[in-house]
Every structure is written in C-alpha cells, then in structure tokens.
Amino acid sequence: GRLVRGALRGMHEELDPHSSFLYSEAYSEMQVDTRGEFHGLGIEITKRRDGFIEVVAPIEGTPAAQAGVRARDQITSICPTERPKDWTEDCRTTKNMSLFEAVNLMRGTKGSKITIDILRESFEKPQPLTITRDVVKVVSVSGKLLEPGYAYVRLRAFQERTIEDLQKV
C-alpha cells in the first residue's frame, strides 16, 4: 500500500503544480471544504516554524470568534471531547501535531465542547478556552456596491455553491 501511494505521489509531482494526489482522508476533508459547511470551531489554522499551530483568522460569526479567538493566537495544546484511544493524557501539545490531526481533533458534533490552550502576546502563559462547537458555514462570496456601476466582490473559497452565491451578490 505504501509503495503504491508513494509511486502515485511521485507521478503527480511530474504533472503540474496544480495537481495533487489525495489520500481518502484528504479527499473527505476536501469535500467538507467544497461543501462549505461543517461542525466545529470556525478557525483557519497554519503550522508555525516552531511546530505549534497558529490561528490565521477566526471565521466571522463562528463559535471561535464568539469565544474571543484572535488571529495570531497560538494553539499550544488541544483537549478533545473524547480522548483518542492511543492517548494517555487528556490534552496533547500541538508542537509535533499535523494540521490534519489538529483539524480532526477540533471538529466534532454540534453542541459538544472542546478546550484548547491559547497563547497570545499579552499572556504570560497559555490560557484554556472552552468552546462549544456549532455548524460553521464558510461564506464563499461577499460583496458590496461601492457606487453605481462599481461593485466590490470577494471570493473567499471555491465551493459547490460559489456560482449561486456570486449571482446573488
């Protein structure tokens, strides 16, 4: 299995920079992204050079935004609602955690709670923040009329309903 996956990944690297090979888990994740709706906290995250997870931005109107999560907050550890079977601890540092693993731990059913430890420039040490998950809808298109004949349209993400949203805006 690993050999075949490696061969496929190698073949795709020879195509063009816009093609990629998706494992079944990554494909499922992409489907969530294109649907534009999931149960979770509503944050965009990235991996820092030091290995920790950082918040790029909370998505407007989501549980994370309402709980006070800010851009550039560092998520130092995640305490999932249900501890994975291979864990001996209740919380795990994000230092060596992949983005995929972090996203999977933070997603969960609507109404369930999760605690994440946040480190912000103004904090002396990480602070625990408990957030109740909810349905997160990522708005793919927003816009406004600047003046008659001139409109501003922002495409945040390409999703299944982007065309309809663009027509409405």
XYZ file of N, CA, C and O in Angstrom:
676
model
N 0.816 -1.202 0.000
C 0.000 0.000 0.000
C 0.853 1.257 0.000
O 0.605 2.180 -0.748
N 1.886 1.300 0.898
C 2.724 2.499 0.996
C 3.525 2.718 -0.279
O 3.716 3.847 -0.724
N 3.963 1.646 -0.891
C 4.760 1.725 -2.115
C 3.923 2.301 -3.263
O 4.379 3.179 -4.007
N 2.677 1.823 -3.375
C 1.778 2.303 -4.432
C 1.458 3.781 -4.214
O 1.502 4.584 -5.155
N 1.174 4.160 -2.956
C 0.883 5.571 -2.652
C 2.073 6.448 -3.012
O 1.916 7.513 -3.586
N 3.284 5.985 -2.668
C 4.493 6.740 -2.982
C 4.684 6.904 -4.474
O 5.059 7.980 -4.956
N 4.426 5.835 -5.231
C 4.553 5.882 -6.693
C 3.548 6.866 -7.289
O 3.886 7.663 -8.172
N 2.314 6.832 -6.788
C 1.282 7.753 -7.280
C 1.641 9.200 -6.976
O 1.496 10.080 -7.827
N 2.126 9.432 -5.756
C 2.520 10.787 -5.378
C 3.648 11.276 -6.295
O 3.628 12.403 -6.777
N 4.617 10.413 -6.560
C 5.731 10.758 -7.446
C 5.272 11.089 -8.851
O 5.755 12.042 -9.466
N 4.331 10.305 -9.389
C 3.805 10.564 -10.735
C 3.100 11.917 -10.786
O 3.245 12.655 -11.756
N 2.332 12.238 -9.744
C 1.605 13.507 -9.739
C 2.538 14.708 -9.650
O 2.236 15.767 -10.186
N 3.669 14.537 -8.971
C 4.625 15.641 -8.868
C 5.175 16.025 -10.232
O 5.592 17.149 -10.443
N 5.173 15.083 -11.188
C 5.682 15.347 -12.528
C 4.658 16.056 -13.417
O 5.003 16.529 -14.487
N 3.406 16.117 -13.000
C 2.368 16.751 -13.827
C 2.532 18.262 -13.856
O 3.273 18.798 -14.634
N 1.826 18.951 -12.998
C 1.904 20.403 -12.930
C 1.685 20.813 -11.483
O 1.240 20.016 -10.680
N 1.969 22.067 -11.124
C 1.864 22.470 -9.720
C 0.433 22.479 -9.165
O 0.236 22.602 -7.969
N -0.567 22.346 -10.040
C -1.958 22.431 -9.595
C -2.603 21.069 -9.366
O -3.729 20.966 -8.914
N -1.899 19.991 -9.688
C -2.430 18.643 -9.495
C -1.839 18.044 -8.232
O -0.694 18.298 -7.901
N -2.644 17.237 -7.538
C -2.110 16.553 -6.361
C -2.855 15.253 -6.141
O -3.985 15.083 -6.589
N -2.191 14.350 -5.444
C -2.770 13.054 -5.116
C -3.387 13.147 -3.732
O -2.743 13.605 -2.797
N -4.660 12.759 -3.600
C -5.357 12.849 -2.313
C -5.592 11.457 -1.736
O -6.182 10.605 -2.382
N -5.137 11.260 -0.499
C -5.500 10.030 0.222
C -6.979 10.142 0.547
O -7.564 11.221 0.490
N -7.602 9.030 0.907
C -9.049 9.057 1.175
C -9.403 10.067 2.260
O -10.401 10.775 2.168
N -8.539 10.196 3.312
C -8.828 11.151 4.393
C -8.790 12.583 3.858
O -9.641 13.396 4.183
N -7.778 12.877 3.049
C -7.634 14.224 2.496
C -8.767 14.531 1.522
O -9.248 15.659 1.453
N -9.220 13.517 0.786
C -10.333 13.703 -0.146
C -11.608 14.046 0.625
O -12.345 14.953 0.246
N -11.850 13.339 1.744
C -13.028 13.624 2.581
C -12.961 15.057 3.099
O -13.960 15.765 3.128
N -11.767 15.472 3.500
C -11.560 16.832 4.014
C -11.836 17.856 2.918
O -12.455 18.885 3.159
N -11.400 17.570 1.684
C -11.634 18.480 0.577
C -13.132 18.598 0.296
O -13.628 19.669 -0.008
N -13.859 17.488 0.432
C -15.303 17.532 0.212
C -15.983 18.430 1.238
O -16.903 19.166 0.912
N -15.505 18.397 2.482
C -16.031 19.280 3.530
C -15.766 20.727 3.130
O -16.636 21.577 3.208
N -14.540 21.000 2.665
C -14.176 22.358 2.253
C -15.046 22.857 1.114
O -15.471 23.999 1.100
N -15.309 21.995 0.119
C -16.100 22.444 -1.028
C -17.585 22.562 -0.691
O -18.294 23.318 -1.318
N -18.031 21.803 0.315
C -19.417 21.941 0.760
C -19.597 23.254 1.507
O -20.654 23.854 1.497
N -18.525 23.692 2.186
C -18.562 24.971 2.886
C -19.340 24.933 4.183
O -19.760 25.972 4.682
N -19.563 23.744 4.733
C -20.312 23.636 5.978
C -19.812 22.444 6.779
O -19.627 21.365 6.235
N -19.534 22.649 8.058
C -19.074 21.564 8.923
C -19.390 21.910 10.371
O -19.785 23.033 10.676
N -19.211 20.952 11.273
C -19.401 21.187 12.703
C -18.021 21.387 13.311
O -17.149 20.536 13.158
N -17.824 22.495 13.971
C -16.521 22.752 14.561
C -16.459 24.105 15.221
O -17.462 24.625 15.720
N -15.240 24.698 15.211
C -14.994 25.957 15.905
C -15.023 27.158 14.969
O -15.401 28.248 15.371
N -14.566 26.965 13.728
C -14.569 28.062 12.759
C -13.297 28.885 12.774
O -13.345 30.101 12.907
N -12.141 28.189 12.657
C -10.872 28.914 12.576
C -10.038 28.381 11.425
O -10.089 27.208 11.130
N -9.297 29.298 10.796
C -8.303 28.886 9.800
C -6.998 28.772 10.568
O -6.660 29.673 11.343
N -6.282 27.656 10.379
C -5.038 27.462 11.119
C -3.862 27.183 10.193
O -4.058 26.795 9.042
N -2.668 27.407 10.712
C -1.443 27.135 9.971
C -0.416 26.565 10.940
O -0.591 26.647 12.146
N 0.643 26.006 10.392
C 1.717 25.439 11.215
C 2.836 26.466 11.301
O 3.288 26.980 10.278
N 3.263 26.786 12.522
C 4.359 27.736 12.714
C 5.710 27.046 12.523
O 5.793 25.831 12.580
N 6.764 27.837 12.342
C 8.113 27.276 12.198
C 8.530 26.488 13.431
O 9.261 25.520 13.334
N 8.088 26.943 14.623
C 8.465 26.254 15.860
C 7.648 24.988 16.096
O 7.808 24.308 17.099
N 6.742 24.680 15.154
C 5.976 23.437 15.247
C 4.573 23.589 15.800
O 3.726 22.726 15.616
N 4.281 24.683 16.494
C 2.950 24.868 17.074
C 1.936 25.291 16.004
O 2.303 25.690 14.908
N 0.669 25.206 16.361
C -0.425 25.600 15.461
C -0.777 27.060 15.754
O -0.873 27.455 16.908
N -0.970 27.841 14.699
C -1.339 29.244 14.867
C -2.646 29.533 14.143
O -2.915 28.971 13.082
N -3.441 30.422 14.733
C -4.706 30.835 14.129
C -4.402 31.892 13.067
O -3.789 32.912 13.361
N -4.802 31.611 11.831
C -4.671 32.604 10.766
C -5.756 33.645 10.996
O -5.497 34.843 11.059
N -6.997 33.153 11.176
C -8.119 34.041 11.470
C -9.319 33.220 11.912
O -9.541 32.125 11.399
N -10.089 33.761 12.869
C -11.368 33.111 13.182
C -12.362 33.519 12.093
O -12.274 34.621 11.559
N -13.257 32.619 11.733
C -14.266 32.936 10.717
C -15.394 33.695 11.414
O -15.863 33.288 12.475
N -15.791 34.798 10.809
C -16.818 35.679 11.384
C -18.083 34.933 11.803
O -18.590 34.099 11.058
N -18.566 35.230 12.997
C -19.830 34.676 13.472
C -19.779 33.226 13.920
O -20.806 32.610 14.150
N -18.579 32.651 14.060
C -18.449 31.246 14.456
C -18.182 31.134 15.965
O -17.873 32.139 16.618
N -18.284 29.916 16.520
C -18.011 29.741 17.955
C -16.644 30.282 18.383
O -16.528 30.899 19.439
N -15.614 30.080 17.556
C -14.265 30.566 17.896
C -14.248 32.093 17.990
O -13.678 32.667 18.926
N -14.872 32.757 17.016
C -14.917 34.225 17.009
C -15.685 34.732 18.229
O -15.255 35.679 18.897
N -16.812 34.082 18.548
C -17.615 34.486 19.700
C -16.890 34.253 21.020
O -17.082 34.983 21.983
N -16.014 33.237 21.054
C -15.260 32.922 22.275
C -14.051 33.838 22.454
O -13.391 33.802 23.485
N -13.753 34.650 21.444
C -12.659 35.605 21.559
C -11.338 35.161 20.966
O -10.306 35.781 21.212
N -11.351 34.093 20.153
C -10.118 33.657 19.482
C -9.719 34.736 18.475
O -10.573 35.293 17.783
N -8.441 35.054 18.429
C -7.958 36.109 17.536
C -6.911 35.579 16.556
O -6.261 34.571 16.827
N -6.734 36.318 15.470
C -5.664 35.990 14.517
C -4.338 36.063 15.267
O -4.181 36.897 16.157
N -3.395 35.191 14.933
C -2.061 35.091 15.515
C -2.037 34.451 16.900
O -0.980 34.349 17.510
N -3.189 34.011 17.417
C -3.195 33.238 18.661
C -2.507 31.917 18.379
O -2.684 31.336 17.304
N -1.730 31.449 19.325
C -1.054 30.167 19.191
C -1.872 29.135 19.960
O -2.233 29.363 21.106
N -2.213 28.016 19.295
C -2.900 26.923 19.987
C -1.791 25.980 20.452
O -1.173 25.297 19.639
N -1.517 25.992 21.759
C -0.386 25.209 22.268
C -0.770 23.774 22.576
O 0.055 22.882 22.495
N -2.035 23.550 22.954
C -2.491 22.171 23.148
C -3.991 22.069 22.929
O -4.717 23.059 23.001
N -4.420 20.855 22.642
C -5.831 20.558 22.371
C -6.277 19.477 23.343
O -5.597 18.467 23.516
N -7.418 19.717 23.985
C -8.016 18.747 24.905
C -9.346 18.315 24.278
O -10.369 18.961 24.495
N -9.334 17.248 23.474
C -10.557 16.860 22.754
C -11.654 16.364 23.694
O -11.387 15.955 24.823
N -12.896 16.430 23.211
C -14.052 15.989 23.981
C -13.893 14.523 24.354
O -14.059 14.141 25.510
N -13.592 13.711 23.339
C -13.356 12.285 23.590
C -11.894 12.003 23.289
O -11.430 12.222 22.178
N -11.192 11.529 24.289
C -9.762 11.265 24.148
C -9.526 10.087 23.208
O -10.117 9.021 23.391
N -8.678 10.276 22.178
C -8.361 9.152 21.286
C -7.784 7.971 22.081
O -7.133 8.171 23.102
N -8.035 6.756 21.583
C -7.633 5.523 22.282
C -6.144 5.452 22.592
O -5.739 4.935 23.610
N -5.295 5.975 21.691
C -3.845 5.866 21.905
C -3.274 6.961 22.812
O -2.075 6.995 23.066
N -4.119 7.850 23.349
C -3.651 8.909 24.231
C -3.656 8.434 25.678
O -4.589 7.758 26.117
N -2.656 8.845 26.447
C -2.657 8.569 27.881
C -2.994 9.851 28.634
O -3.360 9.819 29.796
N -2.872 10.991 27.954
C -3.158 12.288 28.564
C -4.493 12.849 28.062
O -5.005 12.414 27.041
N -5.057 13.832 28.807
C -6.322 14.461 28.400
C -6.088 15.532 27.337
O -6.943 15.801 26.513
N -4.914 16.171 27.394
C -4.566 17.227 26.446
C -3.240 16.863 25.793
O -2.395 16.237 26.425
N -3.078 17.287 24.570
C -1.822 16.992 23.872
C -1.286 18.278 23.237
O -2.041 19.057 22.668
N 0.020 18.468 23.326
C 0.662 19.637 22.719
C 0.524 19.573 21.194
O 0.504 18.497 20.615
N 0.448 20.741 20.580
C 0.329 20.786 19.116
C 1.699 20.875 18.456
O 1.787 20.928 17.239
N 2.765 20.886 19.253
C 4.124 21.083 18.717
C 4.471 20.133 17.576
O 4.988 20.553 16.569
N 4.182 18.851 17.717
C 4.509 17.901 16.647
C 3.260 17.354 15.961
O 3.300 16.306 15.334
N 2.158 18.070 16.092
C 0.878 17.626 15.535
C 0.722 18.150 14.103
O 1.059 19.296 13.819
N 0.218 17.303 13.215
C -0.030 17.768 11.846
C -1.294 18.630 11.833
O -2.146 18.505 12.722
N -1.415 19.479 10.813
C -2.624 20.294 10.679
C -3.848 19.405 10.546
O -4.898 19.673 11.116
N -3.684 18.298 9.806
C -4.786 17.358 9.585
C -5.277 16.794 10.917
O -6.469 16.737 11.178
N -4.334 16.392 11.783
C -4.696 15.837 13.091
C -5.381 16.898 13.959
O -6.388 16.626 14.607
N -4.845 18.130 13.948
C -5.428 19.217 14.738
C -6.867 19.512 14.298
O -7.770 19.657 15.123
N -7.076 19.570 12.988
C -8.421 19.836 12.458
C -9.380 18.728 12.880
O -10.497 18.993 13.335
N -8.947 17.467 12.762
C -9.798 16.342 13.152
C -10.164 16.374 14.632
O -11.282 16.021 15.002
N -9.225 16.789 15.478
C -9.496 16.862 16.912
C -10.466 17.998 17.244
O -11.283 17.880 18.148
N -10.360 19.099 16.504
C -11.205 20.260 16.808
C -12.602 20.168 16.211
O -13.525 20.783 16.723
N -12.749 19.396 15.140
C -14.091 19.197 14.584
C -14.847 18.233 15.482
O -14.259 17.384 16.144
N -16.159 18.328 15.474
C -16.967 17.428 16.289
C -18.414 17.823 16.196
O -18.764 18.822 15.563
N -19.276 17.064 16.849
C -20.711 17.302 16.709
C -21.143 18.610 17.367
O -20.589 19.028 18.384
N -22.127 19.216 16.746
C -22.719 20.465 17.222
C -23.155 20.296 18.674
O -23.753 19.289 19.032
N -22.813 21.272 19.508
C -23.209 21.225 20.914
C -22.162 20.611 21.834
O -22.220 20.799 23.047
N -21.182 19.886 21.267
C -20.132 19.301 22.111
C -19.086 20.383 22.407
O -18.917 21.332 21.656
N -18.397 20.232 23.527
C -17.412 21.228 23.949
C -15.991 20.718 23.744
O -15.744 19.521 23.803
N -15.076 21.640 23.528
C -13.653 21.305 23.422
C -12.873 22.414 24.107
O -13.285 23.575 24.079
N -11.755 22.039 24.713
C -10.882 23.036 25.348
C -9.572 23.082 24.574
O -8.993 22.043 24.261
N -9.154 24.298 24.253
C -7.850 24.499 23.600
C -7.069 25.486 24.468
O -7.656 26.366 25.099
N -5.757 25.307 24.525
C -4.907 26.245 25.262
C -4.358 27.262 24.273
O -3.746 26.896 23.266
N -4.611 28.543 24.589
C -4.241 29.647 23.708
C -3.111 30.459 24.341
O -3.185 30.813 25.515
N -2.086 30.759 23.550
C -1.021 31.659 23.983
C -1.072 32.877 23.079
O -1.047 32.765 21.855
N -1.197 34.039 23.710
C -1.282 35.308 22.988
C -0.124 36.179 23.469
O 0.374 35.995 24.572
N 0.297 37.144 22.673
C 1.432 38.005 23.056
C 1.248 38.612 24.443
O 2.187 38.731 25.203
N 0.010 38.975 24.787
C -0.252 39.633 26.073
C -0.376 38.646 27.251
O -0.507 39.064 28.388
N -0.352 37.331 26.970
C -0.476 36.326 28.033
C 0.906 35.918 28.544
O 1.833 35.768 27.764
N 0.991 35.682 29.848
C 2.246 35.166 30.417
C 2.400 33.689 30.105
O 3.484 33.206 29.856
N 1.289 32.963 30.185
C 1.306 31.527 29.883
C 0.014 31.162 29.155
O -0.946 31.934 29.170
N -0.021 29.991 28.504
C -1.246 29.610 27.776
C -2.488 29.597 28.676
O -2.417 29.207 29.839
N -3.601 30.069 28.123
C -4.875 30.115 28.843
C -5.840 29.110 28.220
O -5.985 29.078 27.004
N -6.517 28.298 29.060
C -7.502 27.369 28.494
C -8.757 28.118 28.032
O -9.180 29.069 28.667
N -9.287 27.693 26.912
C -10.502 28.291 26.365
C -11.424 27.155 25.955
O -11.049 26.316 25.142
N -12.602 27.100 26.565
C -13.569 26.049 26.236
C -14.595 26.625 25.270
O -15.183 27.676 25.534
N -14.777 25.937 24.162
C -15.672 26.416 23.100
C -16.684 25.324 22.767
O -16.336 24.152 22.684
N -17.945 25.727 22.578
C -18.990 24.787 22.173
C -19.079 24.800 20.658
O -19.268 25.847 20.035
N -18.918 23.625 20.057
C -18.952 23.512 18.592
C -20.349 23.816 18.056
O -21.348 23.590 18.726
N -20.377 24.265 16.822
C -21.642 24.569 16.153
C -21.458 24.352 14.656
O -20.366 24.036 14.198
N -22.527 24.541 13.901
C -22.438 24.442 12.449
C -21.688 25.681 11.966
O -22.037 26.804 12.326
N -20.643 25.459 11.197
C -19.856 26.562 10.657
C -20.105 26.604 9.159
O -19.916 25.609 8.469
N -20.570 27.759 8.711
C -20.775 27.940 7.276
C -19.746 28.941 6.787
O -19.676 30.054 7.282
N -18.942 28.500 5.845
C -17.930 29.388 5.277
C -18.560 30.097 4.087
O -18.953 29.467 3.114
N -18.684 31.413 4.206
C -19.269 32.206 3.121
C -18.219 32.319 2.027
O -17.118 32.815 2.264
N -18.556 31.827 0.840
C -17.555 31.822 -0.227
C -17.484 33.145 -0.970
O -16.456 33.494 -1.523
N -18.595 33.904 -0.994
C -18.623 35.157 -1.748
C -19.253 36.260 -0.902
O -20.283 36.051 -0.272
N -18.610 37.402 -0.881
C -19.214 38.571 -0.243
C -18.962 39.758 -1.159
O -18.108 39.703 -2.044
N -19.705 40.816 -0.943
C -19.510 41.978 -1.797
C -20.411 43.121 -1.425
O -21.312 42.973 -0.593
N -20.129 44.273 -2.015
C -20.972 45.454 -1.788
C -20.859 46.390 -2.978
O -19.889 46.336 -3.743
N -21.858 47.233 -3.120
C -21.873 48.219 -4.192
C -21.115 49.441 -3.692
O -21.481 50.033 -2.673
N -20.007 49.770 -4.340
C -19.202 50.917 -3.912
C -19.864 52.231 -4.338
O -19.947 53.170 -3.562
N -20.318 52.250 -5.575
C -21.085 53.370 -6.124
C -21.749 52.846 -7.389
O -21.360 51.800 -7.899
N -22.773 53.516 -7.884
C -23.449 52.981 -9.060
C -22.461 52.611 -10.172
O -21.610 53.413 -10.546
N -22.543 51.371 -10.624
C -21.678 50.892 -11.693
C -20.394 50.236 -11.211
O -19.670 49.640 -11.998
N -20.077 50.347 -9.904
C -18.857 49.749 -9.350
C -19.190 48.899 -8.126
O -19.736 49.410 -7.143
N -18.837 47.636 -8.229
C -19.090 46.726 -7.111
C -17.783 46.081 -6.665
O -16.853 45.923 -7.465
N -17.732 45.743 -5.391
C -16.589 45.018 -4.838
C -17.075 43.614 -4.508
O -18.041 43.453 -3.760
N -16.426 42.592 -5.101
C -16.800 41.204 -4.842
C -15.563 40.457 -4.346
O -14.485 40.585 -4.945
N -15.717 39.727 -3.256
C -14.600 38.942 -2.714
C -14.948 37.467 -2.755
O -15.958 37.039 -2.187
N -14.108 36.684 -3.448
C -14.255 35.221 -3.476
C -13.307 34.653 -2.430
O -12.097 34.702 -2.602
N -13.860 34.152 -1.319
C -13.015 33.612 -0.246
C -12.574 32.189 -0.542
O -11.471 31.790 -0.209
N -13.470 31.395 -1.113
C -13.158 29.991 -1.388
C -14.078 29.490 -2.483
O -15.208 29.951 -2.603
N -13.579 28.563 -3.281
C -14.415 27.955 -4.309
C -15.116 26.744 -3.695
O -14.457 25.834 -3.200
N -16.449 26.774 -3.713
C -17.260 25.712 -3.126
C -18.359 25.308 -4.097
O -18.528 25.910 -5.147
N -19.125 24.307 -3.685
C -20.226 23.826 -4.534
C -21.214 24.930 -4.879
O -21.770 24.949 -5.951
N -21.434 25.878 -3.955
C -22.468 26.899 -4.186
C -21.906 28.272 -4.555
O -22.608 29.275 -4.514
N -20.625 28.333 -4.934
C -19.990 29.617 -5.248
C -20.685 30.344 -6.399
O -20.905 31.545 -6.327
N -21.070 29.619 -7.438
C -21.726 30.257 -8.596
C -23.041 30.912 -8.173
O -23.294 32.075 -8.490
N -23.859 30.165 -7.403
C -25.155 30.724 -6.946
C -24.910 31.937 -6.034
O -25.594 32.949 -6.143
N -23.922 31.812 -5.119
C -23.621 32.918 -4.201
C -23.146 34.154 -4.963
O -23.545 35.268 -4.651
N -22.323 33.948 -5.982
C -21.816 35.056 -6.785
C -22.974 35.756 -7.507
O -23.040 36.985 -7.537
N -23.913 34.960 -8.049
C -25.075 35.567 -8.725
C -25.929 36.381 -7.751
O -26.395 37.469 -8.092
N -26.123 35.874 -6.514
C -26.909 36.601 -5.505
C -26.239 37.907 -5.136
O -26.899 38.946 -5.032
N -24.919 37.843 -4.903
C -24.185 39.058 -4.513
C -24.182 40.054 -5.654
O -24.374 41.230 -5.454
